[in-house]
PDB file of C-alpha atoms in Angstrom:
ATOM      1  CA  MET A   3       5.131  34.301   4.784  1.00  0.00           C
ATOM      2  CA  LYS A   4       1.737  33.129   5.386  1.00  0.00           C
ATOM      3  CA  HIS A   5       2.381  30.054   7.240  1.00  0.00           C
ATOM      4  CA  TYR A   6      -0.267  27.048   7.577  1.00  0.00           C
ATOM      5  CA  GLU A   7      -1.870  25.350  10.908  1.00  0.00           C
ATOM      6  CA  VAL A   8      -1.877  21.963  10.376  1.00  0.00           C
ATOM      7  CA  GLU A   9      -4.363  19.768  12.139  1.00  0.00           C
ATOM      8  CA  ILE A  10      -3.767  15.526  12.485  1.00  0.00           C
ATOM      9  CA  LEU A  11      -6.557  13.654  12.977  1.00  0.00           C
ATOM     10  CA  ASP A  12      -6.891   9.404  13.653  1.00  0.00           C
ATOM     11  CA  ALA A  13      -7.895   7.830  10.290  1.00  0.00           C
ATOM     12  CA  LYS A  14     -10.511   5.489  12.396  1.00  0.00           C
ATOM     13  CA  THR A  15     -11.817   7.681  15.041  1.00  0.00           C
ATOM     14  CA  ARG A  16     -11.459  10.948  13.307  1.00  0.00           C
ATOM     15  CA  ASP A  17      -9.979  12.273  16.556  1.00  0.00           C
ATOM     16  CA  LYS A  18      -7.304  15.025  16.770  1.00  0.00           C
ATOM     17  CA  LEU A  19      -3.884  14.015  17.760  1.00  0.00           C
ATOM     18  CA  CYS A  20      -1.305  17.231  17.262  1.00  0.00           C
ATOM     19  CA  PHE A  21      -2.750  20.213  16.172  1.00  0.00           C
ATOM     20  CA  LEU A  22       0.905  21.945  14.659  1.00  0.00           C
ATOM     21  CA  ASP A  23       1.196  25.307  14.413  1.00  0.00           C
ATOM     22  CA  LYS A  24       3.258  28.257  12.187  1.00  0.00           C
ATOM     23  CA  VAL A  25       4.212  25.386   9.687  1.00  0.00           C
ATOM     24  CA  GLU A  26       6.629  26.949   7.338  1.00  0.00           C
ATOM     25  CA  PRO A  27       4.864  26.376   3.765  1.00  0.00           C
ATOM     26  CA  ASN A  28       7.819  24.787   2.656  1.00  0.00           C
ATOM     27  CA  ALA A  29       8.038  22.613   4.739  1.00  0.00           C
ATOM     28  CA  THR A  30       7.549  18.620   3.525  1.00  0.00           C
ATOM     29  CA  ILE A  31       5.476  15.597   4.822  1.00  0.00           C
ATOM     30  CA  ALA A  32       8.619  14.131   6.030  1.00  0.00           C
ATOM     31  CA  GLU A  33       9.008  17.407   8.420  1.00  0.00           C
ATOM     32  CA  ILE A  34       5.878  17.204   9.202  1.00  0.00           C
ATOM     33  CA  LYS A  35       6.368  13.391  10.864  1.00  0.00           C
ATOM     34  CA  ASN A  36       9.095  14.655  12.684  1.00  0.00           C
ATOM     35  CA  LEU A  37       7.099  17.120  14.351  1.00  0.00           C
ATOM     36  CA  PHE A  38       4.466  14.924  15.115  1.00  0.00           C
ATOM     37  CA  THR A  39       6.785  12.268  16.617  1.00  0.00           C
ATOM     38  CA  LYS A  40       7.898  15.610  18.781  1.00  0.00           C
ATOM     39  CA  SER A  41       3.888  14.886  20.703  1.00  0.00           C
ATOM     40  CA  HIS A  42       3.696  11.152  19.745  1.00  0.00           C
ATOM     41  CA  PRO A  43       7.253   9.577  20.471  1.00  0.00           C
ATOM     42  CA  GLN A  44       5.287   5.643  20.379  1.00  0.00           C
ATOM     43  CA  TRP A  45       5.126   6.788  16.936  1.00  0.00           C
ATOM     44  CA  TYR A  46       7.972   7.418  15.249  1.00  0.00           C
ATOM     45  CA  PRO A  47       7.742   8.813  11.642  1.00  0.00           C
ATOM     46  CA  ALA A  48       8.770   5.487   9.444  1.00  0.00           C
ATOM     47  CA  ARG A  49       5.626   3.916  10.969  1.00  0.00           C
ATOM     48  CA  GLN A  50       2.985   6.839  10.092  1.00  0.00           C
ATOM     49  CA  SER A  51       1.180   7.312   6.957  1.00  0.00           C
ATOM     50  CA  LEU A  52       0.104  10.763   6.688  1.00  0.00           C
ATOM     51  CA  ARG A  53      -3.334  11.100   3.821  1.00  0.00           C
ATOM     52  CA  LEU A  54      -5.716  13.918   2.696  1.00  0.00           C
ATOM     53  CA  ASP A  55      -8.354  11.350   3.153  1.00  0.00           C
ATOM     54  CA  PRO A  56      -9.149   9.123   5.962  1.00  0.00           C
ATOM     55  CA  LYS A  57      -9.126   6.342   2.854  1.00  0.00           C
ATOM     56  CA  GLY A  58      -6.926   7.428   0.384  1.00  0.00           C
ATOM     57  CA  LYS A  59      -3.369   7.378  -0.352  1.00  0.00           C
ATOM     58  CA  SER A  60      -0.611   7.692   2.095  1.00  0.00           C
ATOM     59  CA  LEU A  61       1.703  11.292   1.109  1.00  0.00           C
ATOM     60  CA  LYS A  62       4.727  10.854   0.224  1.00  0.00           C
ATOM     61  CA  ASP A  63       7.571  11.945   2.250  1.00  0.00           C
ATOM     62  CA  GLU A  64       9.041  14.652   0.072  1.00  0.00           C
ATOM     63  CA  ASP A  65       5.871  16.105  -1.255  1.00  0.00           C
ATOM     64  CA  VAL A  66       5.533  19.759   0.192  1.00  0.00           C
ATOM     65  CA  LEU A  67       2.898  21.172   1.626  1.00  0.00           C
ATOM     66  CA  GLN A  68       2.008  24.467   0.026  1.00  0.00           C
ATOM     67  CA  ASN A  69       1.476  21.892  -3.305  1.00  0.00           C
ATOM     68  CA  LEU A  70      -0.849  20.035  -1.774  1.00  0.00           C
ATOM     69  CA  PRO A  71      -4.498  20.807  -2.105  1.00  0.00           C
ATOM     70  CA  VAL A  72      -5.146  22.009   1.034  1.00  0.00           C
ATOM     71  CA  GLY A  73      -5.873  25.633   2.112  1.00  0.00           C
ATOM     72  CA  THR A  74      -3.735  27.416   5.073  1.00  0.00           C
ATOM     73  CA  THR A  75      -5.442  25.322   7.731  1.00  0.00           C
ATOM     74  CA  ALA A  76      -4.584  21.413   6.662  1.00  0.00           C
ATOM     75  CA  THR A  77      -5.917  18.501   7.711  1.00  0.00           C
ATOM     76  CA  LEU A  78      -4.177  15.325   7.285  1.00  0.00           C
ATOM     77  CA  TYR A  79      -5.280  11.760   8.806  1.00  0.00           C
ATOM     78  CA  PHE A  80      -3.009   9.717  10.312  1.00  0.00           C
ATOM     79  CA  ARG A  81      -2.662   5.913  10.071  1.00  0.00           C
ATOM     80  CA  ASP A  82      -0.118   3.960  12.181  1.00  0.00           C
ATOM     81  CA  LEU A  83       1.712   1.019  10.447  1.00  0.00           C
ATOM     82  CA  GLY A  84       3.546  -0.782  12.754  1.00  0.00           C
ATOM     83  CA  ALA A  85       6.347  -1.076  14.284  1.00  0.00           C
ATOM     84  CA  GLN A  86       9.131  -1.675  11.268  1.00  0.00           C
ATOM     85  CA  ILE A  87      12.311  -2.844  10.046  1.00  0.00           C
ATOM     86  CA  SER A  88      14.619  -1.519   7.680  1.00  0.00           C
ATOM     87  CA  TRP A  89      14.942  -3.507   4.467  1.00  0.00           C
ATOM     88  CA  VAL A  90      18.840  -4.228   4.762  1.00  0.00           C
ATOM     89  CA  THR A  91      17.814  -6.195   7.534  1.00  0.00           C
ATOM     90  CA  VAL A  92      14.960  -8.238   6.173  1.00  0.00           C
ATOM     91  CA  PHE A  93      16.884  -8.805   3.789  1.00  0.00           C
ATOM     92  CA  LEU A  94      19.939 -10.159   5.130  1.00  0.00           C
ATOM     93  CA  THR A  95      17.834 -11.835   7.245  1.00  0.00           C
ATOM     94  CA  GLU A  96      15.827 -13.489   4.485  1.00  0.00           C
ATOM     95  CA  TYR A  97      19.265 -15.052   2.533  1.00  0.00           C
ATOM     96  CA  ALA A  98      21.665 -15.522   5.500  1.00  0.00           C
ATOM     97  CA  GLY A  99      18.697 -17.874   6.253  1.00  0.00           C
ATOM     98  CA  PRO A 100      18.648 -20.054   3.443  1.00  0.00           C
ATOM     99  CA  LEU A 101      22.414 -20.124   3.054  1.00  0.00           C
ATOM    100  CA  LEU A 102      23.584 -21.536   6.098  1.00  0.00           C
ATOM    101  CA  ILE A 103      20.555 -23.739   6.522  1.00  0.00           C
ATOM    102  CA  TYR A 104      21.101 -25.559   3.629  1.00  0.00           C
ATOM    103  CA  LEU A 105      24.451 -26.439   4.086  1.00  0.00           C
ATOM    104  CA  LEU A 106      23.303 -27.405   7.575  1.00  0.00           C
ATOM    105  CA  PHE A 107      21.939 -30.577   5.069  1.00  0.00           C
ATOM    106  CA  TYR A 108      24.843 -30.901   2.975  1.00  0.00           C
ATOM    107  CA  PHE A 109      27.388 -31.665   5.704  1.00  0.00           C
ATOM    108  CA  ARG A 110      25.115 -33.961   6.956  1.00  0.00           C
ATOM    109  CA  VAL A 111      24.951 -32.347  10.558  1.00  0.00           C
ATOM    110  CA  PRO A 112      23.316 -35.557  13.441  1.00  0.00           C
ATOM    111  CA  PHE A 113      18.941 -35.441  13.796  1.00  0.00           C
ATOM    112  CA  ILE A 114      18.825 -35.236   9.890  1.00  0.00           C
ATOM    113  CA  TYR A 115      19.345 -39.170   8.274  1.00  0.00           C
ATOM    114  CA  GLY A 116      20.428 -40.573  11.414  1.00  0.00           C
ATOM    115  CA  PRO A 117      23.386 -40.986  13.160  1.00  0.00           C
ATOM    116  CA  LYS A 118      24.536 -44.049  10.296  1.00  0.00           C
ATOM    117  CA  TYR A 119      24.497 -40.564   8.238  1.00  0.00           C
ATOM    118  CA  ASP A 120      26.190 -37.830  10.603  1.00  0.00           C
ATOM    119  CA  PHE A 121      28.957 -36.025   8.235  1.00  0.00           C
ATOM    120  CA  THR A 122      29.256 -37.832   5.721  1.00  0.00           C
ATOM    121  CA  SER A 123      29.346 -37.056   2.055  1.00  0.00           C
ATOM    122  CA  SER A 124      27.401 -37.734  -0.872  1.00  0.00           C
ATOM    123  CA  LYS A 125      29.273 -39.668  -3.871  1.00  0.00           C
ATOM    124  CA  HIS A 126      26.996 -38.042  -6.750  1.00  0.00           C
ATOM    125  CA  SER A 127      28.912 -34.892  -8.340  1.00  0.00           C
ATOM    126  CA  VAL A 128      25.733 -32.901  -8.859  1.00  0.00           C
ATOM    127  CA  VAL A 129      25.212 -32.785  -4.938  1.00  0.00           C
ATOM    128  CA  HIS A 130      28.586 -30.982  -4.125  1.00  0.00           C
ATOM    129  CA  LEU A 131      27.919 -28.593  -7.382  1.00  0.00           C
ATOM    130  CA  ALA A 132      24.679 -27.932  -6.469  1.00  0.00           C
ATOM    131  CA  CYS A 133      25.529 -26.948  -2.603  1.00  0.00           C
ATOM    132  CA  ILE A 134      28.108 -24.602  -4.483  1.00  0.00           C
ATOM    133  CA  CYS A 135      25.216 -23.224  -7.150  1.00  0.00           C
ATOM    134  CA  HIS A 136      22.744 -22.657  -3.889  1.00  0.00           C
ATOM    135  CA  SER A 137      25.976 -20.642  -1.958  1.00  0.00           C
ATOM    136  CA  PHE A 138      26.815 -18.564  -4.404  1.00  0.00           C
ATOM    137  CA  HIS A 139      23.323 -17.414  -5.169  1.00  0.00           C
ATOM    138  CA  TYR A 140      22.559 -16.329  -1.584  1.00  0.00           C
ATOM    139  CA  ILE A 141      25.790 -14.855  -1.018  1.00  0.00           C
ATOM    140  CA  LYS A 142      25.467 -12.931  -4.089  1.00  0.00           C
ATOM    141  CA  ARG A 143      22.099 -11.661  -2.907  1.00  0.00           C
ATOM    142  CA  LEU A 144      24.007 -10.650   0.648  1.00  0.00           C
ATOM    143  CA  LEU A 145      26.591  -8.712  -1.204  1.00  0.00           C
ATOM    144  CA  GLU A 146      24.307  -7.447  -3.412  1.00  0.00           C
ATOM    145  CA  THR A 147      22.353  -6.084  -0.638  1.00  0.00           C
ATOM    146  CA  LEU A 148      25.029  -4.441   1.081  1.00  0.00           C
ATOM    147  CA  PHE A 149      26.393  -3.025  -1.117  1.00  0.00           C
ATOM    148  CA  VAL A 150      24.597  -2.572  -4.564  1.00  0.00           C
ATOM    149  CA  HIS A 151      20.772  -2.085  -4.251  1.00  0.00           C
ATOM    150  CA  ARG A 152      19.561   1.531  -3.194  1.00  0.00           C
ATOM    151  CA  PHE A 153      15.962   1.068  -1.256  1.00  0.00           C
ATOM    152  CA  SER A 154      13.406   3.637  -2.136  1.00  0.00           C
ATOM    153  CA  HIS A 155      11.798   3.107   1.008  1.00  0.00           C
ATOM    154  CA  GLY A 156      14.004   2.029   4.194  1.00  0.00           C
ATOM    155  CA  THR A 157      11.348   0.386   6.308  1.00  0.00           C
ATOM    156  CA  MET A 158       8.683  -2.238   5.613  1.00  0.00           C
ATOM    157  CA  PRO A 159       6.270  -3.662   8.434  1.00  0.00           C
ATOM    158  CA  LEU A 160       8.052  -6.159  11.016  1.00  0.00           C
ATOM    159  CA  ARG A 161       5.403  -8.523  10.236  1.00  0.00           C
ATOM    160  CA  ASN A 162       6.910  -8.972   7.401  1.00  0.00           C
ATOM    161  CA  ILE A 163      10.097 -10.517   8.101  1.00  0.00           C
ATOM    162  CA  PHE A 164       7.935 -14.099   9.641  1.00  0.00           C
ATOM    163  CA  LYS A 165       6.387 -14.314   6.021  1.00  0.00           C
ATOM    164  CA  ASN A 166       9.584 -13.854   4.579  1.00  0.00           C
ATOM    165  CA  CYS A 167      11.476 -16.116   6.756  1.00  0.00           C
ATOM    166  CA  THR A 168       8.913 -18.887   6.693  1.00  0.00           C
ATOM    167  CA  TYR A 169       8.805 -18.632   3.005  1.00  0.00           C
ATOM    168  CA  TYR A 170      12.835 -18.557   2.121  1.00  0.00           C
ATOM    169  CA  TRP A 171      13.962 -21.221   4.912  1.00  0.00           C
ATOM    170  CA  GLY A 172      11.615 -23.271   4.962  1.00  0.00           C
ATOM    171  CA  PHE A 173      11.965 -24.281   0.804  1.00  0.00           C
ATOM    172  CA  ALA A 174      15.635 -24.024   1.312  1.00  0.00           C
ATOM    173  CA  ALA A 175      15.269 -26.275   3.869  1.00  0.00           C
ATOM    174  CA  TRP A 176      12.636 -28.612   1.871  1.00  0.00           C
ATOM    175  CA  MET A 177      15.088 -28.471  -1.024  1.00  0.00           C
ATOM    176  CA  ALA A 178      18.222 -29.835   0.291  1.00  0.00           C
ATOM    177  CA  TYR A 179      17.159 -32.385   2.805  1.00  0.00           C
ATOM    178  CA  TYR A 180      15.656 -34.177  -0.629  1.00  0.00           C
ATOM    179  CA  ILE A 181      19.063 -33.243  -2.669  1.00  0.00           C
ATOM    180  CA  ASN A 182      21.369 -34.354  -0.100  1.00  0.00           C
ATOM    181  CA  HIS A 183      19.355 -36.949   1.061  1.00  0.00           C
ATOM    182  CA  PRO A 184      21.675 -40.448   0.803  1.00  0.00           C
ATOM    183  CA  LEU A 185      18.856 -41.879  -1.474  1.00  0.00           C
ATOM    184  CA  TYR A 186      19.177 -38.764  -3.623  1.00  0.00           C
ATOM    185  CA  THR A 187      19.225 -40.331  -7.306  1.00  0.00           C
ATOM    186  CA  PRO A 188      21.289 -37.890  -9.645  1.00  0.00           C
ATOM    187  CA  PRO A 189      19.306 -36.774 -13.061  1.00  0.00           C
ATOM    188  CA  THR A 190      17.710 -39.238 -15.837  1.00  0.00           C
ATOM    189  CA  TYR A 191      19.995 -37.470 -18.595  1.00  0.00           C
ATOM    190  CA  GLY A 192      23.474 -37.575 -16.357  1.00  0.00           C
ATOM    191  CA  ASP A 193      26.163 -34.708 -16.663  1.00  0.00           C
ATOM    192  CA  GLU A 194      24.324 -33.452 -19.870  1.00  0.00           C
ATOM    193  CA  GLN A 195      21.776 -32.298 -18.556  1.00  0.00           C
ATOM    194  CA  VAL A 196      23.694 -30.925 -15.219  1.00  0.00           C
ATOM    195  CA  LYS A 197      26.463 -29.350 -17.567  1.00  0.00           C
ATOM    196  CA  LEU A 198      23.259 -27.567 -19.480  1.00  0.00           C
ATOM    197  CA  ALA A 199      21.501 -26.125 -16.489  1.00  0.00           C
ATOM    198  CA  LEU A 200      24.673 -25.098 -15.131  1.00  0.00           C
ATOM    199  CA  ILE A 201      24.971 -22.881 -18.228  1.00  0.00           C
ATOM    200  CA  ILE A 202      21.733 -21.423 -18.112  1.00  0.00           C
ATOM    201  CA  PHE A 203      21.882 -20.399 -13.968  1.00  0.00           C
ATOM    202  CA  LEU A 204      25.695 -18.824 -14.436  1.00  0.00           C
ATOM    203  CA  PHE A 205      24.150 -17.125 -17.409  1.00  0.00           C
ATOM    204  CA  CYS A 206      20.584 -16.336 -15.267  1.00  0.00           C
ATOM    205  CA  GLN A 207      22.854 -15.107 -12.000  1.00  0.00           C
ATOM    206  CA  LEU A 208      25.135 -12.923 -14.792  1.00  0.00           C
ATOM    207  CA  GLY A 209      21.779 -11.019 -15.916  1.00  0.00           C
ATOM    208  CA  ASN A 210      20.474 -10.825 -12.913  1.00  0.00           C
ATOM    209  CA  PHE A 211      23.486  -8.858 -11.546  1.00  0.00           C
ATOM    210  CA  SER A 212      23.462  -6.216 -14.482  1.00  0.00           C
ATOM    211  CA  ILE A 213      20.429  -5.500 -14.258  1.00  0.00           C
ATOM    212  CA  HIS A 214      20.863  -5.026 -10.261  1.00  0.00           C
ATOM    213  CA  ILE A 215      24.235  -2.425 -11.481  1.00  0.00           C
ATOM    214  CA  ALA A 216      22.085  -1.255 -14.194  1.00  0.00           C
ATOM    215  CA  LEU A 217      18.854   0.052 -11.960  1.00  0.00           C
ATOM    216  CA  ARG A 218      21.839   0.644  -8.945  1.00  0.00           C
ATOM    217  CA  ASN A 219      23.361   3.572 -11.469  1.00  0.00           C
ATOM    218  CA  LEU A 220      19.660   4.934 -12.772  1.00  0.00           C
ATOM    219  CA  ARG A 221      19.292   6.493  -8.858  1.00  0.00           C
ATOM    220  CA  PRO A 222      21.811   8.779  -7.430  1.00  0.00           C
ATOM    221  CA  ALA A 223      22.631   8.167  -3.520  1.00  0.00           C
ATOM    222  CA  GLY A 224      20.693   9.310  -1.122  1.00  0.00           C
ATOM    223  CA  SER A 225      18.149   9.692  -4.212  1.00  0.00           C
ATOM    224  CA  LYS A 226      14.411   8.399  -4.845  1.00  0.00           C
ATOM    225  CA  THR A 227      14.493   9.906  -7.951  1.00  0.00           C
ATOM    226  CA  ARG A 228      12.988   7.319 -10.480  1.00  0.00           C
ATOM    227  CA  LYS A 229      13.378   7.127 -14.087  1.00  0.00           C
ATOM    228  CA  ILE A 230      12.603   4.415 -17.549  1.00  0.00           C
ATOM    229  CA  PRO A 231      15.628   2.363 -17.246  1.00  0.00           C
ATOM    230  CA  TYR A 232      17.549   1.122 -20.656  1.00  0.00           C
ATOM    231  CA  PRO A 233      19.555  -1.398 -22.192  1.00  0.00           C
ATOM    232  CA  THR A 234      23.451  -0.253 -20.974  1.00  0.00           C
ATOM    233  CA  LYS A 235      26.360  -1.387 -23.255  1.00  0.00           C
ATOM    234  CA  ASN A 236      26.574  -4.535 -20.794  1.00  0.00           C
ATOM    235  CA  PRO A 237      24.327  -7.141 -23.513  1.00  0.00           C
ATOM    236  CA  PHE A 238      22.868  -9.154 -20.156  1.00  0.00           C
ATOM    237  CA  THR A 239      20.931  -5.418 -20.242  1.00  0.00           C
ATOM    238  CA  TRP A 240      19.416  -5.368 -23.397  1.00  0.00           C
ATOM    239  CA  LEU A 241      16.872  -7.592 -22.181  1.00  0.00           C
ATOM    240  CA  PHE A 242      15.000  -4.030 -21.380  1.00  0.00           C
ATOM    241  CA  LEU A 243      14.395  -3.972 -24.762  1.00  0.00           C
ATOM    242  CA  LEU A 244      11.582  -6.287 -24.330  1.00  0.00           C
ATOM    243  CA  VAL A 245      10.869  -6.522 -20.007  1.00  0.00           C
ATOM    244  CA  SER A 246       9.735  -3.911 -17.422  1.00  0.00           C
ATOM    245  CA  CYS A 247      12.055  -6.162 -14.722  1.00  0.00           C
ATOM    246  CA  PRO A 248      14.678  -8.345 -15.911  1.00  0.00           C
ATOM    247  CA  ASN A 249      16.193  -8.829 -12.606  1.00  0.00           C
ATOM    248  CA  TYR A 250      13.032 -11.287 -12.658  1.00  0.00           C
ATOM    249  CA  THR A 251      13.275 -12.671 -15.231  1.00  0.00           C
ATOM    250  CA  TYR A 252      17.167 -13.124 -14.913  1.00  0.00           C
ATOM    251  CA  GLU A 253      15.705 -14.642 -11.383  1.00  0.00           C
ATOM    252  CA  LEU A 254      13.275 -17.428 -12.497  1.00  0.00           C
ATOM    253  CA  GLY A 255      15.918 -18.506 -14.667  1.00  0.00           C
ATOM    254  CA  SER A 256      18.156 -19.027 -12.611  1.00  0.00           C
ATOM    255  CA  TRP A 257      16.162 -21.027 -10.843  1.00  0.00           C
ATOM    256  CA  ILE A 258      15.061 -23.054 -13.841  1.00  0.00           C
ATOM    257  CA  GLY A 259      19.000 -23.987 -13.801  1.00  0.00           C
ATOM    258  CA  PHE A 260      18.652 -24.871 -11.130  1.00  0.00           C
ATOM    259  CA  ALA A 261      15.886 -27.547 -11.297  1.00  0.00           C
ATOM    260  CA  ILE A 262      17.223 -28.980 -14.082  1.00  0.00           C
ATOM    261  CA  MET A 263      20.188 -29.797 -12.341  1.00  0.00           C
ATOM    262  CA  THR A 264      18.786 -30.950  -9.711  1.00  0.00           C
ATOM    263  CA  GLN A 265      15.975 -32.845 -10.972  1.00  0.00           C
ATOM    264  CA  CYS A 266      14.407 -31.619  -7.144  1.00  0.00           C
ATOM    265  CA  LEU A 267      10.135 -31.310  -7.118  1.00  0.00           C
ATOM    266  CA  PRO A 268      10.744 -28.833  -4.073  1.00  0.00           C
ATOM    267  CA  VAL A 269      13.138 -26.842  -6.070  1.00  0.00           C
ATOM    268  CA  ALA A 270      10.516 -26.840  -8.988  1.00  0.00           C
ATOM    269  CA  LEU A 271       8.143 -26.292  -6.471  1.00  0.00           C
ATOM    270  CA  PHE A 272       9.944 -23.173  -5.128  1.00  0.00           C
ATOM    271  CA  SER A 273      10.712 -21.479  -9.073  1.00  0.00           C
ATOM    272  CA  LEU A 274       6.614 -21.715  -9.967  1.00  0.00           C
ATOM    273  CA  VAL A 275       5.859 -19.660  -6.469  1.00  0.00           C
ATOM    274  CA  GLY A 276       8.311 -17.431  -7.107  1.00  0.00           C
ATOM    275  CA  PHE A 277       7.393 -17.180 -10.322  1.00  0.00           C
ATOM    276  CA  ILE A 278       4.116 -16.269  -9.388  1.00  0.00           C
ATOM    277  CA  GLN A 279       5.056 -13.491  -6.881  1.00  0.00           C
ATOM    278  CA  MET A 280       7.613 -12.135  -9.227  1.00  0.00           C
ATOM    279  CA  THR A 281       4.629 -12.148 -12.287  1.00  0.00           C
ATOM    280  CA  ILE A 282       2.553 -10.275  -9.241  1.00  0.00           C
ATOM    281  CA  TRP A 283       5.382  -7.912  -8.180  1.00  0.00           C
ATOM    282  CA  ALA A 284       6.314  -7.077 -12.158  1.00  0.00           C
ATOM    283  CA  LYS A 285       2.896  -6.105 -13.598  1.00  0.00           C
ATOM    284  CA  GLY A 286       2.527  -3.722 -10.421  1.00  0.00           C
ATOM    285  CA  LYS A 287       6.506  -2.196 -11.340  1.00  0.00           C
ATOM    286  CA  HIS A 288       5.310  -2.344 -15.323  1.00  0.00           C
ATOM    287  CA  ARG A 289       1.847  -0.135 -14.366  1.00  0.00           C
ATOM    288  CA  SER A 290       3.819   1.944 -12.329  1.00  0.00           C
ATOM    289  CA  TYR A 291       6.007   2.975 -15.228  1.00  0.00           C
ATOM    290  CA  LEU A 292       3.072   3.317 -17.398  1.00  0.00           C
ATOM    291  CA  LYS A 293       1.108   5.344 -14.758  1.00  0.00           C
ATOM    292  CA  GLU A 294       4.292   7.626 -14.278  1.00  0.00           C
ATOM    293  CA  PHE A 295       6.242   7.895 -17.598  1.00  0.00           C
ATOM    294  CA  ARG A 296       4.592   8.876 -20.885  1.00  0.00           C
ATOM    295  CA  ASP A 297       6.912   7.923 -23.757  1.00  0.00           C
ATOM    296  CA  TYR A 298       7.480   4.834 -22.116  1.00  0.00           C
ATOM    297  CA  PRO A 299       8.523   2.265 -24.199  1.00  0.00           C
ATOM    298  CA  PRO A 300       5.310   0.164 -25.585  1.00  0.00           C
ATOM    299  CA  LEU A 301       6.950  -2.960 -26.496  1.00  0.00           C
ATOM    300  CA  ARG A 302       7.502  -4.151 -23.531  1.00  0.00           C
ATOM    301  CA  SER A 303       5.937  -6.779 -20.822  1.00  0.00           C
ATOM    302  CA  PRO A 304       5.987  -7.213 -17.354  1.00  0.00           C
ATOM    303  CA  ILE A 305       8.991 -10.507 -17.152  1.00  0.00           C
ATOM    304  CA  ILE A 306       8.120 -12.386 -20.112  1.00  0.00           C
ATOM    305  CA  PRO A 307       8.949 -11.229 -23.639  1.00  0.00           C
ATOM    306  CA  PHE A 308       5.788 -10.448 -25.157  1.00  0.00           C
ATOM    307  CA  LEU A 309       3.553 -13.452 -23.152  1.00  0.00           C
ATOM    308  CA  LEU A 310       3.295 -11.734 -19.361  1.00  0.00           C
TER     309      LEU A 310
END
């Protein structure tokens, strides 16, 4: 059996960082990263990006050395991805923050609305319902992170957690301040508006959860296998017939329902910003599906049926 020699260069400076001798032909990129870490412990595998070209795409951990377009002496280029943090930790931090922050405003803890209103309660039933819905949403997200989601990538750059938390925590505080304010004005059309909004919110929450379960069942535990998601017997998954990312569609619907329920401008702005970001993600996933699967259903749109 022939062995490979692997030379790892810095992608920026072209300096030689490591030379690996007698590497097995069936060694994966993940195994090469582990070998590289032995000589450079500061660069643990999760923060390594190895590529065939200094400006090329990162090789996948599951790529096999002998299947790459290299000779018996392979040259790989290294880029440092920076300090990494697990996706689970990121999600738990992102979602626990809004849950707790909102409750601080709901219970009107001191130094928010003034001494007169410390630990007082709103007289409007919609305020209490909004708190239940908001709390339910983020508790659901936390539980899904722990027990439902399967991540194709184990980590993300540590710096992203600060950006993400600023977004989630900041909007949570902004909307909670107004919804729980002593001078808050209930929705224009009263209980009818609130009931309609609650139906939309609950319907979309169930839909979102159903899609997450369907996606979980699509990928075996510990696998990075990608398959085309199709509708199941669950009617909420039938939206897969029309869009590639119905979880985002239902997520958007939930926040629209919450915006109608509270008639609060910060909630509407949060929904708009979220819609823009989810559209970007959905378009990216849609393009990936089209590129990877030749038989991908042509009728599907990324996030909004027939439109977007």
